CSV table of C-alpha atoms in Angstrom, one decimal:
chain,number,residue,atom,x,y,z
P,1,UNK,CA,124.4,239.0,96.6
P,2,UNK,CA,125.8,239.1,92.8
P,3,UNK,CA,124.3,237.0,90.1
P,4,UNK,CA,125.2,236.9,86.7
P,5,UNK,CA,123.4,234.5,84.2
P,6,UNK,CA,124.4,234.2,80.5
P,7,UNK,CA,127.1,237.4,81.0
P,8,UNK,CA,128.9,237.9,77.2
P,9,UNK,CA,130.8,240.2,75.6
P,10,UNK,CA,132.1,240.9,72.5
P,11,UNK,CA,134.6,242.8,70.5
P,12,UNK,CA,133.5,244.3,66.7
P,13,UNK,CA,135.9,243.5,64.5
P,14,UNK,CA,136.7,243.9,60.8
P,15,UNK,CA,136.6,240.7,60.0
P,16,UNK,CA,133.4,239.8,62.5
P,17,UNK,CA,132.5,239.6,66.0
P,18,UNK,CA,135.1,238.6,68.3
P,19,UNK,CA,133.5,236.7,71.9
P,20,UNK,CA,135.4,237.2,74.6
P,21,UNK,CA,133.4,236.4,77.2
P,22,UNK,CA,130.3,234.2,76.1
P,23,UNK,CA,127.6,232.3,78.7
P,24,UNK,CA,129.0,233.2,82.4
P,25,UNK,CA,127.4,232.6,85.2
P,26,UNK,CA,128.4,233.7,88.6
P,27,UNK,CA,126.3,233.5,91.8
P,28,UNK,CA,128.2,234.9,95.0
P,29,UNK,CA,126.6,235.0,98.5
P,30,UNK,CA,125.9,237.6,101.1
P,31,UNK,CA,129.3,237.5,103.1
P,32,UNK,CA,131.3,235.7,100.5
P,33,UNK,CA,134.5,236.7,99.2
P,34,UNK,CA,136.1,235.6,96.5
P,35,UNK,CA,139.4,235.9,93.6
P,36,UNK,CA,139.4,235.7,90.2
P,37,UNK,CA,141.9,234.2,89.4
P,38,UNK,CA,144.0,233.2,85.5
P,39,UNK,CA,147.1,233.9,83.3
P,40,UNK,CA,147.5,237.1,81.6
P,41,UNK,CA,144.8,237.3,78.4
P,42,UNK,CA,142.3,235.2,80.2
P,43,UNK,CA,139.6,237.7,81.1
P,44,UNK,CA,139.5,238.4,84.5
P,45,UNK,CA,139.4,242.2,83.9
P,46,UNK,CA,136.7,241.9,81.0
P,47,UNK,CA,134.5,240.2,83.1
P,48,UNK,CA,134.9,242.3,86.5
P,49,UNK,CA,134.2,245.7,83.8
P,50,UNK,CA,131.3,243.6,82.5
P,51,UNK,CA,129.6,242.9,85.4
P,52,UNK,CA,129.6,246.2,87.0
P,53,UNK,CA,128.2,247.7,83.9
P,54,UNK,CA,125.2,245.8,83.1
């Protein structure tokens, strides 16, 4: 099981805090499989990197 309430990150920036990821939730079963899935930019890798470090 994976379960990931309230998941955010966020980039430092000059000019203030950039959010790139802000208020995820995920919940994935025992046994399930599933994609992420979006266009180029959306994400997908921030929020797999994200999850498997916190």
């Amino acid at each position: 099981m994976i379960e990931l309430n309230n998941l955010g990150m966020s980039y430092a920036l000059e000019s203030g805090k950039l959010n790139v990821l802000k208020g995820v939730e995920v919940f994935i079963g025992d046994g399930e499989t599933i994609a992420i899935v979006g266009p180029s930019g959306s994400g997908k890798t921030t929020l797999i990197i994200t999850a498997v470090w916190f």
